[in-house]
Amino acid sequence: MLAKIRSAAVFGIDAYVVDVEVDLTNSGNHDFFIVGLPDMAVKESALRVRGALKNCGYFFGQSVWVNLAPADKKKEGSGFDLPMAMGILCGLEAVARARLAEFLFVGELSLDGGLRPVRGALPIAVQARDAGIANLVVAAANAREAAVVEGVNVFGLNSVGEAMALVNSAQTFQPTRVDLAEVFAHSSTYNVDFREVRGQQAAKRALEVAAAGSHNMLMIGPPGSGKTMLAKRLPTVLPALSFEEALQTTKIHSVAGVLDSAQGLLGTRPFRSPHHTISDAGLVGGGTIPHPGEVSLAHNGVLFLDELPEFRRNVLEVLRQPLEDGVVTIARAAMTLSFPALFMLAAAMNPCPCGFFNDPTRECHCTPAMIQRYVSKISGPLLDRIDIHMDVPAVKYRELRGEESAESSADIRARVERSRGLQLERFKKDGIYANAQMSTRLIRRHCAIDEASEKLLEMAITRMGLSARAHDRILKVGRTIADLEGVAAIKSTHIAEAVQYRSLDRTYWA
């Protein structure tokens, strides 16, 4: 007997509906065939489903044929266990066939019939709503994540037995409900604050400018100067996530399988800090069926690369395209997928292998050749894509032990949000939201400078040997500094500060 159950699969960060067609035939053996481009995890569903139903008291001697339609798309994961089991139960007349069309089923089965969570519950819930499917059945651990989507009833269940009871008597179950405002507010808090950082006023100012214009930033200084501490607090001064941004960011984390099941929705901007041994596929994404990498997990947030020269050069070079385009495109023989990757890059490094080059209190034992070899691991094209370079010296004892209270993240964020408000108004017709995203055409339109600024910029470009891209970066940063000050015209003081943020080009890469 043929049964058709609706399920879903994830493709990129979106989902699509899959019809799970199950046919039971009396062929005299116990074959279990699955077609429709299944991967190994889907093929293993045959063993899990048969074992789960046997341990729930349902024995069947028929052969089982399963077709996953559309058959020309690769299917992966264990989420088809539950719809296959429901199709077999329908063939055994254990569930009401007429009501199955009202549900979309996704879930992995354990051998005792329990339901386990799967990746991508949020994009699957979005697809169920868009397809007009009223009810979505998932594992209880996926319920809060899927229930974030309004317009679909999400039932978080613990076993295949509960799924049968739901279909046969829906009145005994209530869909999961979440208060979006409460969830968003509860998850929108940070456990770090700039108030905890002593000294480093210049670095804090640079971070404020970077946050205000969404500029990439490189911090360079000796070990223990506070580079990592500063970077971890960068998300706390970025504008609060909008609900749309939170939904898109949560979808990426859901597909990657790194979303906390108790959280449901990300309310803070992500901060990703991969180890320097990461591969290029781990950083930008990859695999036979591509999955998002760290740059996509940092979407709408911060990607922090500590000890930047320790990363392999080929890994760093793959950052060029996402830094420019805000998207990662991964091509395979059977498919091409794009993942969003609109992030702020914050990087940190020592000035030399021992870490004490240019340190006034400690002696550097590195030769000029060693220093040059160390810093040259970062290519010029990558360095040009980093708008702000900031020297972070060691904190002085008086600043470290002083009683003066530092400025809080909330105070800095208020100034950043005012600056971003000006930028949103300026670029409302251009499809961007921050100064760092300006094209050459927009730079010419919005970054006009006076004669004094022109002379200052010309002198800096000539003496420091900066590239055309660095010239544009200076103008973008100058525009952001003017926005923080709340003035329309870019002044020579703004250009001077922006040029100062390129001083590492001269000091280390000259």
PDB file of C-alpha atoms in Angstrom, residues 298-477:
ATOM      1  CA  ALA A 298      30.020  35.247  11.800  1.00  0.00           C
ATOM      2  CA  HIS A 299      27.380  36.769   9.476  1.00  0.00           C
ATOM      3  CA  ASN A 300      26.017  40.010  11.005  1.00  0.00           C
ATOM      4  CA  GLY A 301      28.727  39.783  13.653  1.00  0.00           C
ATOM      5  CA  VAL A 302      32.491  39.631  14.163  1.00  0.00           C
ATOM      6  CA  LEU A 303      35.094  37.179  12.874  1.00  0.00           C
ATOM      7  CA  PHE A 304      38.170  37.397  15.100  1.00  0.00           C
ATOM      8  CA  LEU A 305      41.455  35.924  13.878  1.00  0.00           C
ATOM      9  CA  ASP A 306      43.969  35.894  16.707  1.00  0.00           C
ATOM     10  CA  GLU A 307      47.682  35.407  15.927  1.00  0.00           C
ATOM     11  CA  LEU A 308      46.982  36.304  12.295  1.00  0.00           C
ATOM     12  CA  PRO A 309      50.434  35.367  10.854  1.00  0.00           C
ATOM     13  CA  GLU A 310      50.067  31.848  12.291  1.00  0.00           C
ATOM     14  CA  PHE A 311      47.200  31.084   9.888  1.00  0.00           C
ATOM     15  CA  ARG A 312      48.273  29.302   6.728  1.00  0.00           C
ATOM     16  CA  ARG A 313      48.625  31.724   3.832  1.00  0.00           C
ATOM     17  CA  ASN A 314      46.167  29.891   1.587  1.00  0.00           C
ATOM     18  CA  VAL A 315      43.586  30.098   4.387  1.00  0.00           C
ATOM     19  CA  LEU A 316      44.012  33.855   4.696  1.00  0.00           C
ATOM     20  CA  GLU A 317      43.837  34.408   0.953  1.00  0.00           C
ATOM     21  CA  VAL A 318      40.378  32.826   0.680  1.00  0.00           C
ATOM     22  CA  LEU A 319      39.102  35.664   2.871  1.00  0.00           C
ATOM     23  CA  ARG A 320      39.503  38.163   0.039  1.00  0.00           C
ATOM     24  CA  GLN A 321      36.255  37.386  -1.775  1.00  0.00           C
ATOM     25  CA  PRO A 322      33.917  37.338   1.262  1.00  0.00           C
ATOM     26  CA  LEU A 323      35.523  40.532   2.582  1.00  0.00           C
ATOM     27  CA  GLU A 324      34.700  42.262  -0.698  1.00  0.00           C
ATOM     28  CA  ASP A 325      31.340  40.699  -1.566  1.00  0.00           C
ATOM     29  CA  GLY A 326      29.788  39.700   1.777  1.00  0.00           C
ATOM     30  CA  VAL A 327      28.899  36.275   0.365  1.00  0.00           C
ATOM     31  CA  VAL A 328      30.682  32.938  -0.131  1.00  0.00           C
ATOM     32  CA  THR A 329      29.960  30.925  -3.260  1.00  0.00           C
ATOM     33  CA  ILE A 330      30.983  27.256  -3.199  1.00  0.00           C
ATOM     34  CA  ALA A 331      30.870  25.366  -6.496  1.00  0.00           C
ATOM     35  CA  ARG A 332      30.704  21.589  -6.760  1.00  0.00           C
ATOM     36  CA  ALA A 333      30.137  19.319  -9.734  1.00  0.00           C
ATOM     37  CA  ALA A 334      26.491  18.744  -8.821  1.00  0.00           C
ATOM     38  CA  MET A 335      25.599  22.095  -7.258  1.00  0.00           C
ATOM     39  CA  THR A 336      26.596  25.652  -6.472  1.00  0.00           C
ATOM     40  CA  LEU A 337      25.653  27.144  -3.110  1.00  0.00           C
ATOM     41  CA  SER A 338      25.973  30.660  -1.731  1.00  0.00           C
ATOM     42  CA  PHE A 339      26.166  31.459   1.971  1.00  0.00           C
ATOM     43  CA  PRO A 340      25.895  34.992   3.375  1.00  0.00           C
ATOM     44  CA  ALA A 341      29.118  36.242   4.962  1.00  0.00           C
ATOM     45  CA  LEU A 342      28.635  39.898   5.836  1.00  0.00           C
ATOM     46  CA  PHE A 343      30.901  40.225   8.858  1.00  0.00           C
ATOM     47  CA  MET A 344      33.400  42.555  10.482  1.00  0.00           C
ATOM     48  CA  LEU A 345      36.930  41.199  10.513  1.00  0.00           C
ATOM     49  CA  ALA A 346      38.901  41.857  13.684  1.00  0.00           C
ATOM     50  CA  ALA A 347      42.434  40.475  13.643  1.00  0.00           C
ATOM     51  CA  ALA A 348      45.307  40.570  16.121  1.00  0.00           C
ATOM     52  CA  MET A 349      48.992  39.807  15.866  1.00  0.00           C
ATOM     53  CA  ASN A 350      52.340  40.298  17.543  1.00  0.00           C
ATOM     54  CA  PRO A 351      54.764  42.685  15.824  1.00  0.00           C
ATOM     55  CA  CYS A 352      57.433  39.979  15.535  1.00  0.00           C
ATOM     56  CA  PRO A 353      57.984  36.309  16.448  1.00  0.00           C
ATOM     57  CA  CYS A 354      59.027  37.125  20.030  1.00  0.00           C
ATOM     58  CA  GLY A 355      56.382  39.839  20.319  1.00  0.00           C
ATOM     59  CA  PHE A 356      58.477  42.748  21.612  1.00  0.00           C
ATOM     60  CA  PHE A 357      59.524  44.687  18.517  1.00  0.00           C
ATOM     61  CA  ASN A 358      59.189  48.452  19.234  1.00  0.00           C
ATOM     62  CA  ASP A 359      58.379  47.713  22.902  1.00  0.00           C
ATOM     63  CA  PRO A 360      60.113  50.378  25.061  1.00  0.00           C
ATOM     64  CA  THR A 361      60.361  48.155  28.146  1.00  0.00           C
ATOM     65  CA  ARG A 362      61.433  44.781  26.765  1.00  0.00           C
ATOM     66  CA  GLU A 363      64.153  43.837  24.316  1.00  0.00           C
ATOM     67  CA  CYS A 364      63.348  42.219  20.982  1.00  0.00           C
ATOM     68  CA  HIS A 365      65.720  39.417  19.968  1.00  0.00           C
ATOM     69  CA  CYS A 366      64.419  39.053  16.395  1.00  0.00           C
ATOM     70  CA  THR A 367      66.551  39.979  13.420  1.00  0.00           C
ATOM     71  CA  PRO A 368      65.146  42.283  10.720  1.00  0.00           C
ATOM     72  CA  ALA A 369      64.915  39.292   8.371  1.00  0.00           C
ATOM     73  CA  MET A 370      62.886  37.337  10.940  1.00  0.00           C
ATOM     74  CA  ILE A 371      60.520  40.260  11.451  1.00  0.00           C
ATOM     75  CA  GLN A 372      60.090  40.769   7.723  1.00  0.00           C
ATOM     76  CA  ARG A 373      59.448  37.074   7.156  1.00  0.00           C
ATOM     77  CA  TYR A 374      56.899  37.047   9.992  1.00  0.00           C
ATOM     78  CA  VAL A 375      54.815  40.025   8.879  1.00  0.00           C
ATOM     79  CA  SER A 376      55.053  39.135   5.177  1.00  0.00           C
ATOM     80  CA  LYS A 377      52.816  36.137   5.845  1.00  0.00           C
ATOM     81  CA  ILE A 378      49.993  38.660   5.497  1.00  0.00           C
ATOM     82  CA  SER A 379      49.793  39.655   1.850  1.00  0.00           C
ATOM     83  CA  GLY A 380      49.418  43.223   0.651  1.00  0.00           C
ATOM     84  CA  PRO A 381      46.025  42.584  -1.014  1.00  0.00           C
ATOM     85  CA  LEU A 382      44.613  41.199   2.241  1.00  0.00           C
ATOM     86  CA  LEU A 383      46.090  44.055   4.257  1.00  0.00           C
ATOM     87  CA  ASP A 384      44.512  46.561   1.868  1.00  0.00           C
ATOM     88  CA  ARG A 385      41.101  45.104   2.692  1.00  0.00           C
ATOM     89  CA  ILE A 386      41.561  45.945   6.376  1.00  0.00           C
ATOM     90  CA  ASP A 387      40.528  49.568   6.888  1.00  0.00           C
ATOM     91  CA  ILE A 388      41.988  50.249  10.331  1.00  0.00           C
ATOM     92  CA  HIS A 389      45.418  49.206  11.636  1.00  0.00           C
ATOM     93  CA  MET A 390      45.937  49.972  15.309  1.00  0.00           C
ATOM     94  CA  ASP A 391      49.041  49.720  17.485  1.00  0.00           C
ATOM     95  CA  VAL A 392      48.096  48.331  20.924  1.00  0.00           C
ATOM     96  CA  PRO A 393      50.976  48.906  23.391  1.00  0.00           C
ATOM     97  CA  ALA A 394      51.273  47.264  26.780  1.00  0.00           C
ATOM     98  CA  VAL A 395      49.072  48.815  29.479  1.00  0.00           C
ATOM     99  CA  LYS A 396      50.939  50.988  31.981  1.00  0.00           C
ATOM    100  CA  TYR A 397      50.781  50.057  35.652  1.00  0.00           C
ATOM    101  CA  ARG A 398      49.033  53.283  36.707  1.00  0.00           C
ATOM    102  CA  GLU A 399      46.274  52.716  34.148  1.00  0.00           C
ATOM    103  CA  LEU A 400      45.936  49.089  35.172  1.00  0.00           C
ATOM    104  CA  ARG A 401      45.550  49.905  38.878  1.00  0.00           C
ATOM    105  CA  GLY A 402      43.805  53.266  38.510  1.00  0.00           C
ATOM    106  CA  GLU A 403      40.418  53.970  40.079  1.00  0.00           C
ATOM    107  CA  GLU A 404      39.023  55.899  37.125  1.00  0.00           C
ATOM    108  CA  SER A 405      35.903  54.208  35.748  1.00  0.00           C
ATOM    109  CA  ALA A 406      36.038  53.261  32.060  1.00  0.00           C
ATOM    110  CA  GLU A 407      33.256  54.050  29.629  1.00  0.00           C
ATOM    111  CA  SER A 408      30.612  51.336  29.281  1.00  0.00           C
ATOM    112  CA  SER A 409      29.678  49.492  26.102  1.00  0.00           C
ATOM    113  CA  ALA A 410      26.189  51.018  26.257  1.00  0.00           C
ATOM    114  CA  ASP A 411      27.593  54.563  26.084  1.00  0.00           C
ATOM    115  CA  ILE A 412      29.829  53.710  23.131  1.00  0.00           C
ATOM    116  CA  ARG A 413      27.020  51.848  21.388  1.00  0.00           C
ATOM    117  CA  ALA A 414      24.758  54.897  21.641  1.00  0.00           C
ATOM    118  CA  ARG A 415      27.269  56.955  19.626  1.00  0.00           C
ATOM    119  CA  VAL A 416      27.737  54.105  17.151  1.00  0.00           C
ATOM    120  CA  GLU A 417      23.983  53.813  16.597  1.00  0.00           C
ATOM    121  CA  ARG A 418      23.672  57.565  15.987  1.00  0.00           C
ATOM    122  CA  SER A 419      26.414  57.300  13.374  1.00  0.00           C
ATOM    123  CA  ARG A 420      24.783  54.262  11.778  1.00  0.00           C
ATOM    124  CA  GLY A 421      21.500  56.177  11.668  1.00  0.00           C
ATOM    125  CA  LEU A 422      23.146  58.862   9.530  1.00  0.00           C
ATOM    126  CA  GLN A 423      24.559  56.197   7.249  1.00  0.00           C
ATOM    127  CA  LEU A 424      21.229  54.406   6.860  1.00  0.00           C
ATOM    128  CA  GLU A 425      19.625  57.680   5.794  1.00  0.00           C
ATOM    129  CA  ARG A 426      22.492  58.430   3.414  1.00  0.00           C
ATOM    130  CA  PHE A 427      22.438  55.021   1.715  1.00  0.00           C
ATOM    131  CA  LYS A 428      18.702  54.258   1.816  1.00  0.00           C
ATOM    132  CA  LYS A 429      18.573  54.191  -2.005  1.00  0.00           C
ATOM    133  CA  ASP A 430      21.871  52.355  -2.524  1.00  0.00           C
ATOM    134  CA  GLY A 431      21.195  49.000  -0.858  1.00  0.00           C
ATOM    135  CA  ILE A 432      23.968  49.272   1.751  1.00  0.00           C
ATOM    136  CA  TYR A 433      23.977  50.294   5.393  1.00  0.00           C
ATOM    137  CA  ALA A 434      27.537  51.328   6.353  1.00  0.00           C
ATOM    138  CA  ASN A 435      30.414  53.446   5.085  1.00  0.00           C
ATOM    139  CA  ALA A 436      32.718  50.430   4.707  1.00  0.00           C
ATOM    140  CA  GLN A 437      30.456  49.119   1.932  1.00  0.00           C
ATOM    141  CA  MET A 438      30.718  52.209  -0.266  1.00  0.00           C
ATOM    142  CA  SER A 439      31.702  51.641  -3.894  1.00  0.00           C
ATOM    143  CA  THR A 440      34.040  53.987  -5.780  1.00  0.00           C
ATOM    144  CA  ARG A 441      31.033  55.855  -7.160  1.00  0.00           C
ATOM    145  CA  LEU A 442      29.580  56.372  -3.678  1.00  0.00           C
ATOM    146  CA  ILE A 443      32.970  57.455  -2.302  1.00  0.00           C
ATOM    147  CA  ARG A 444      33.139  60.235  -4.891  1.00  0.00           C
ATOM    148  CA  ARG A 445      29.608  61.299  -4.054  1.00  0.00           C
ATOM    149  CA  HIS A 446      29.790  61.263  -0.246  1.00  0.00           C
ATOM    150  CA  CYS A 447      33.490  61.755   0.576  1.00  0.00           C
ATOM    151  CA  ALA A 448      34.303  65.179  -0.864  1.00  0.00           C
ATOM    152  CA  ILE A 449      37.194  66.857   0.984  1.00  0.00           C
ATOM    153  CA  ASP A 450      38.494  70.421   1.178  1.00  0.00           C
ATOM    154  CA  GLU A 451      41.886  71.719  -0.016  1.00  0.00           C
ATOM    155  CA  ALA A 452      43.642  71.228   3.320  1.00  0.00           C
ATOM    156  CA  SER A 453      42.463  67.619   3.509  1.00  0.00           C
ATOM    157  CA  GLU A 454      43.500  67.083  -0.115  1.00  0.00           C
ATOM    158  CA  LYS A 455      47.078  68.171   0.607  1.00  0.00           C
ATOM    159  CA  LEU A 456      47.246  66.043   3.737  1.00  0.00           C
ATOM    160  CA  LEU A 457      45.968  62.974   1.908  1.00  0.00           C
ATOM    161  CA  GLU A 458      48.344  63.482  -1.028  1.00  0.00           C
ATOM    162  CA  MET A 459      51.322  63.759   1.314  1.00  0.00           C
ATOM    163  CA  ALA A 460      50.301  60.613   3.189  1.00  0.00           C
ATOM    164  CA  ILE A 461      49.780  58.571   0.024  1.00  0.00           C
ATOM    165  CA  THR A 462      53.110  59.713  -1.447  1.00  0.00           C
ATOM    166  CA  ARG A 463      55.244  59.206   1.651  1.00  0.00           C
ATOM    167  CA  MET A 464      53.689  55.929   2.775  1.00  0.00           C
ATOM    168  CA  GLY A 465      53.390  54.429  -0.706  1.00  0.00           C
ATOM    169  CA  LEU A 466      49.778  53.415  -0.162  1.00  0.00           C
ATOM    170  CA  SER A 467      47.710  51.689  -2.848  1.00  0.00           C
ATOM    171  CA  ALA A 468      44.561  53.008  -4.526  1.00  0.00           C
ATOM    172  CA  ARG A 469      42.493  50.706  -2.327  1.00  0.00           C
ATOM    173  CA  ALA A 470      44.160  52.162   0.794  1.00  0.00           C
ATOM    174  CA  HIS A 471      43.307  55.653  -0.527  1.00  0.00           C
ATOM    175  CA  ASP A 472      39.636  54.656  -0.669  1.00  0.00           C
ATOM    176  CA  ARG A 473      39.826  53.111   2.792  1.00  0.00           C
ATOM    177  CA  ILE A 474      41.151  56.373   4.248  1.00  0.00           C
ATOM    178  CA  LEU A 475      38.250  58.307   2.743  1.00  0.00           C
ATOM    179  CA  LYS A 476      35.732  55.781   4.069  1.00  0.00           C
ATOM    180  CA  VAL A 477      37.185  55.924   7.582  1.00  0.00           C
TER     181      VAL A 477
END
